[in-house]
Amino acid sequence: MTVVGPFGLSVRDQALETDVQAGLAAVEAGLLEATKSEVPFITEAAQHLVRAGGKRFRPLLVMLASRFGDPYAPGIVPSAVVVELTHLATLYHDDVMDEADVRRGVASANARWGNSVAVLTGDFLFARASHILADLGPEAVRIQAEAFERLVTGQILETAGPRDGRDPVAHYLDVIAGKTGSLIAVSGRFGALMSGADESVVDILTQYGERLGTAFQLADDVLDIASDSHESGKTPGTDLREGIPTLPVLRLREMAAQGGDPGDLELVGLLDGDLSDDAVHAEVLARLRVHPALEQARRDTIRYAQDARATLAPLPECFAKSALEELCDAVVHRAG
């Protein structure tokens, strides 16, 4: 048993493991090439997050999805570079919107060079992704454009909040389906499509990516409350402090509104107060860790991961399918 990709994913076939590792190495080289500019400062800014590392979750999914066709087809690595460049570009923009100081263990681009440089660097990465896409054909361009529209729509919906009368949990699930699920769905779609897999397989892996992407984000929500910094790679309760309405908080608000439990109402009041106070923040975090809302969020995560796994059922049994199933298990494991 070898280990490759995020979460220590196990690949139980030496040939598959070798091919996936080679593919990911080619993607890494492609990312560095795509972020070069004749202007040294642009190269430095554009490669800032590339060199900081990351799970490369989306390229891994492209590689695994390609195993249902010709995994050596010429469009596979470039399409994986496209999805990762797009993801990286959104991180530059997210950090500006969130006023983040750190990303992947290094100073965020906005903290280092200012908001204008960070936004423009993200735009530069989008441009480079589009340049690569042009060589992959009009269908690839259309797929990416639709996914990017969904991604931006998800971000706008998050910023605007739910409209009057809209269930906040349903609204939030729509947000993360756009913000996170859409690009992970494209990863599965590109891998299958570029490999020449049957249309039914392309559809299956697209649906799988969407559901896995939602589970992935929900697991992050749980981790923000339940983990220590070693497990999550960031300070626990970061989303809480920043006022980001993650699923455990939304489930708490739902329970407080339905049951009117004094303890729940008090906790909601603390959430709506000043969480910049370390003592208050620590109290809220401790109470959420033992609250049924956190367990409900875990169950939601498990449900989406199980749905993703079930989507794979029609695919032929092979090591790649087993690896995709294990990704579902790994997401659930992250959520505890």
XYZ file of C-alpha atoms in Angstrom:
336
model
C 0.000 0.000 0.000
C 1.415 3.363 -1.001
C 0.308 6.895 -0.255
C -0.431 9.657 -2.738
C -2.341 12.911 -2.729
C -4.409 14.546 0.016
C -5.366 12.939 3.341
C -2.806 10.142 2.824
C -4.929 8.516 0.114
C -3.917 4.871 -0.288
C -3.460 3.473 -3.774
C -3.280 -0.295 -3.802
C -1.781 -0.766 -7.252
C 1.825 0.072 -8.047
C 1.168 0.949 -11.689
C -1.660 3.316 -10.766
C 0.382 4.912 -8.002
C 3.331 5.455 -10.365
C 1.124 6.976 -13.057
C -0.720 9.263 -10.638
C 2.529 10.477 -9.094
C 3.962 11.141 -12.553
C 0.810 12.998 -13.548
C 0.874 15.160 -10.436
C 4.558 15.928 -11.002
C 3.727 17.015 -14.549
C 0.933 19.218 -13.198
C 3.353 20.818 -10.744
C 5.759 21.600 -13.567
C 2.854 22.930 -15.622
C 1.779 25.232 -12.794
C 5.257 26.733 -12.526
C 5.458 27.209 -16.281
C 2.002 28.782 -16.467
C 2.838 31.284 -13.730
C 5.999 32.610 -15.359
C 6.028 36.131 -16.717
C 8.538 38.340 -18.460
C 8.075 40.631 -15.450
C 9.929 39.072 -12.485
C 7.624 40.632 -9.903
C 4.556 39.072 -11.562
C 6.289 35.688 -11.558
C 7.060 36.048 -7.854
C 3.493 37.000 -6.964
C 1.887 34.401 -9.252
C 4.076 31.574 -7.944
C 3.645 32.610 -4.316
C 0.853 30.153 -3.546
C 2.030 27.535 -6.050
C 5.292 27.211 -4.150
C 3.490 27.259 -0.796
C 2.113 23.829 -1.682
C -1.367 22.470 -1.123
C -3.315 19.232 -1.346
C -3.626 19.340 -5.162
C -6.981 17.676 -4.557
C -8.439 18.771 -7.903
C -5.520 17.561 -10.070
C -5.592 14.255 -8.203
C -9.249 13.853 -9.092
C -8.462 14.618 -12.750
C -5.807 11.882 -12.724
C -8.077 9.278 -11.137
C -11.026 10.114 -13.410
C -8.798 9.723 -16.467
C -8.298 6.036 -15.627
C -11.727 5.265 -17.106
C -10.431 6.123 -20.575
C -6.924 6.695 -21.910
C -4.981 8.075 -18.917
C -2.128 9.166 -21.180
C -4.254 11.358 -23.462
C -2.590 14.732 -24.116
C -5.333 16.919 -22.602
C -5.306 15.426 -19.123
C -2.355 17.219 -17.532
C -3.227 20.623 -19.076
C -6.819 20.337 -17.868
C -5.560 19.530 -14.368
C -3.346 22.620 -14.526
C -6.394 24.676 -15.546
C -8.524 23.615 -12.580
C -5.692 24.157 -10.105
C -4.828 27.575 -11.568
C -8.487 28.549 -11.280
C -8.584 27.345 -7.689
C -5.415 29.259 -6.839
C -6.791 32.417 -8.456
C -9.867 32.245 -6.239
C -7.641 31.970 -3.162
C -5.942 35.274 -3.991
C -9.347 36.912 -4.281
C -10.768 35.162 -1.191
C -7.900 36.380 0.953
C -8.616 39.963 -0.073
C -12.311 39.583 0.725
C -11.578 37.874 4.057
C -8.665 40.179 4.914
C -6.601 37.063 5.585
C -3.018 37.368 6.752
C -1.884 33.770 6.209
C -2.499 31.199 3.494
C -0.921 27.726 3.455
C 1.503 28.639 6.174
C 2.908 31.725 4.432
C 1.920 35.375 4.350
C -1.073 35.881 2.061
C -0.444 37.859 -1.115
C -2.588 40.734 0.122
C -0.691 40.871 3.412
C 2.628 40.861 1.582
C 1.932 43.132 -1.395
C -1.459 44.726 -0.761
C -4.983 44.109 -2.039
C -4.468 45.534 -5.525
C -1.562 43.221 -6.318
C -3.431 40.224 -4.882
C -6.554 40.878 -6.974
C -4.557 41.479 -10.155
C -2.457 38.365 -9.557
C -5.628 36.332 -9.282
C -6.771 37.852 -12.573
C -3.399 36.940 -14.116
C -3.907 33.306 -13.098
C -7.407 33.278 -14.606
C -5.926 34.628 -17.844
C -3.256 31.931 -17.939
C -5.869 29.235 -17.280
C -7.923 30.591 -20.193
C -4.877 30.492 -22.450
C -4.370 26.788 -21.730
C -8.086 26.114 -22.148
C -8.036 27.564 -25.654
C -5.813 24.673 -26.734
C -8.213 22.117 -25.238
C -11.099 23.048 -27.513
C -14.405 24.923 -27.347
C -16.143 22.262 -25.237
C -13.516 22.619 -22.503
C -13.840 26.415 -22.661
C -17.626 26.160 -22.282
C -17.365 23.732 -19.340
C -14.900 25.967 -17.534
C -16.944 29.103 -18.224
C -20.086 27.511 -16.785
C -18.189 26.324 -13.705
C -16.642 29.757 -13.207
C -20.064 31.366 -13.426
C -21.341 28.994 -10.746
C -18.299 29.675 -8.594
C -18.765 33.434 -8.750
C -22.509 33.091 -8.224
C -21.832 31.066 -5.083
C -19.523 33.775 -3.790
C -22.088 36.488 -4.498
C -24.832 34.485 -2.780
C -22.600 34.069 0.265
C -21.897 37.801 0.354
C -25.562 38.743 -0.112
C -26.916 36.190 2.366
C -30.246 34.343 2.121
C -33.223 36.310 0.871
C -36.184 36.812 3.190
C -37.979 33.551 3.871
C -35.155 31.402 2.471
C -33.911 28.572 4.691
C -30.355 29.592 5.697
C -29.088 25.992 5.577
C -30.477 25.428 2.072
C -28.968 28.762 1.021
C -25.596 27.771 2.444
C -25.616 24.402 0.676
C -26.304 26.246 -2.592
C -23.378 28.554 -1.830
C -20.852 25.764 -1.315
C -22.167 23.754 -4.260
C -21.183 26.764 -6.356
C -18.057 27.917 -4.551
C -16.496 24.483 -3.972
C -18.523 21.762 -5.670
C -18.504 23.294 -9.156
C -14.735 23.223 -9.698
C -14.304 19.786 -8.131
C -17.086 18.562 -10.434
C -15.115 19.969 -13.381
C -12.053 18.062 -12.185
C -13.895 14.771 -12.489
C -15.454 15.845 -15.764
C -12.199 16.958 -17.376
C -10.370 13.789 -16.351
C -13.030 11.552 -17.869
C -13.702 13.759 -20.906
C -10.069 14.277 -21.878
C -9.414 10.550 -21.566
C -12.187 9.763 -24.049
C -14.356 7.928 -21.505
C -17.979 7.158 -22.358
C -20.466 9.984 -21.884
C -22.201 8.076 -19.075
C -18.877 7.816 -17.226
C -18.253 11.540 -17.710
C -21.663 12.283 -16.182
C -21.052 9.963 -13.227
C -17.690 11.483 -12.388
C -19.088 14.995 -12.719
C -21.866 14.219 -10.231
C -19.360 12.478 -7.966
C -17.115 15.555 -7.932
C -19.990 17.882 -7.096
C -21.114 15.796 -4.129
C -17.593 15.126 -2.914
C -16.813 18.833 -3.151
C -19.774 19.672 -0.940
C -18.735 17.013 1.583
C -15.180 18.359 1.493
C -16.332 21.872 2.439
C -18.690 20.606 5.133
C -15.812 18.623 6.641
C -13.802 21.860 6.743
C -16.692 23.481 8.612
C -16.633 20.726 11.217
C -12.841 20.896 11.487
C -12.965 24.628 12.212
C -14.876 23.824 15.382
C -13.706 20.354 16.372
C -10.012 20.152 15.502
C -6.832 21.477 16.964
C -4.448 23.499 14.805
C -2.294 20.445 14.047
C -5.214 18.621 12.421
C -6.687 21.485 10.410
C -3.585 23.511 9.587
C -5.201 26.691 10.880
C -6.258 28.180 14.193
C -9.469 26.530 15.493
C -12.493 28.788 15.351
C -11.062 31.029 12.624
C -14.355 31.033 10.731
C -16.195 31.749 13.989
C -14.055 34.770 14.733
C -14.506 36.093 11.196
C -18.283 35.698 11.376
C -18.429 33.155 8.536
C -21.753 31.264 8.834
C -20.530 27.649 8.603
C -22.856 24.667 8.881
C -22.447 23.932 12.632
C -23.384 27.543 13.421
C -26.337 27.438 11.032
C -27.542 24.184 12.607
C -27.255 25.793 16.051
C -29.319 28.787 14.930
C -31.881 26.416 13.442
C -32.154 24.487 16.705
C -32.401 27.684 18.747
C -35.183 29.026 16.522
C -37.151 25.781 16.627
C -36.697 24.798 20.259
C -36.076 28.035 22.062
C -33.709 26.319 24.515
C -32.282 29.039 26.821
C -28.766 27.625 26.482
C -28.999 27.651 22.696
C -30.355 31.184 22.675
C -27.550 32.319 24.988
C -24.942 30.703 22.717
C -26.451 32.393 19.660
C -26.251 35.675 21.535
C -22.546 35.110 22.166
C -22.026 34.310 18.479
C -23.679 37.581 17.566
C -21.445 39.472 19.984
C -17.776 40.423 19.929
C -15.717 37.299 19.250
C -12.489 39.272 19.071
C -12.358 38.794 22.847
C -10.254 35.637 23.315
C -12.138 34.511 26.408
C -15.549 34.787 24.717
C -14.212 33.090 21.589
C -12.824 30.202 23.666
C -16.140 29.794 25.503
C -18.156 29.704 22.267
C -15.741 27.213 20.717
C -15.871 24.937 23.779
C -19.673 24.989 23.902
C -20.035 24.311 20.189
C -17.712 21.317 20.430
C -20.175 19.509 22.705
C -23.354 20.828 21.094
C -25.668 18.557 19.042
C -25.374 21.055 16.178
C -21.814 19.891 15.556
C -22.914 16.262 15.411
C -25.691 17.223 12.992
C -23.103 18.907 10.758
C -21.038 15.709 10.881
C -24.061 13.698 9.789
C -24.638 16.126 6.913
C -21.013 15.674 5.844
C -21.299 11.890 5.976
C -24.501 11.980 3.936
C -22.893 13.933 1.094
C -19.816 11.702 1.148
C -22.025 8.602 1.038
C -23.990 10.103 -1.848
C -20.725 10.697 -3.710
C -19.639 7.115 -3.109
C -23.009 5.745 -4.233
C -22.715 7.716 -7.477
C -19.712 5.561 -8.414
C -21.677 2.279 -8.240
C -22.228 1.875 -12.029
C -18.500 2.216 -12.789
C -16.483 -0.959 -13.403
C -14.504 -2.307 -10.464
C -10.879 -1.207 -10.664
C -8.160 0.326 -8.528
C -9.106 3.857 -9.641
C -12.694 3.349 -8.498
C -11.428 2.058 -5.148
C -9.269 5.164 -4.785
C -12.249 7.421 -5.518
C -14.285 5.538 -2.916
C -11.469 5.965 -0.422
C -11.509 9.710 -1.028
C -15.098 9.683 0.281
C -13.983 7.770 3.364
C -11.089 10.201 3.872
C -13.447 13.197 3.805
C -15.674 11.551 6.422
C -12.615 10.738 8.548
C -11.579 14.392 8.483
C -14.980 15.314 9.927
C -14.533 12.804 12.768
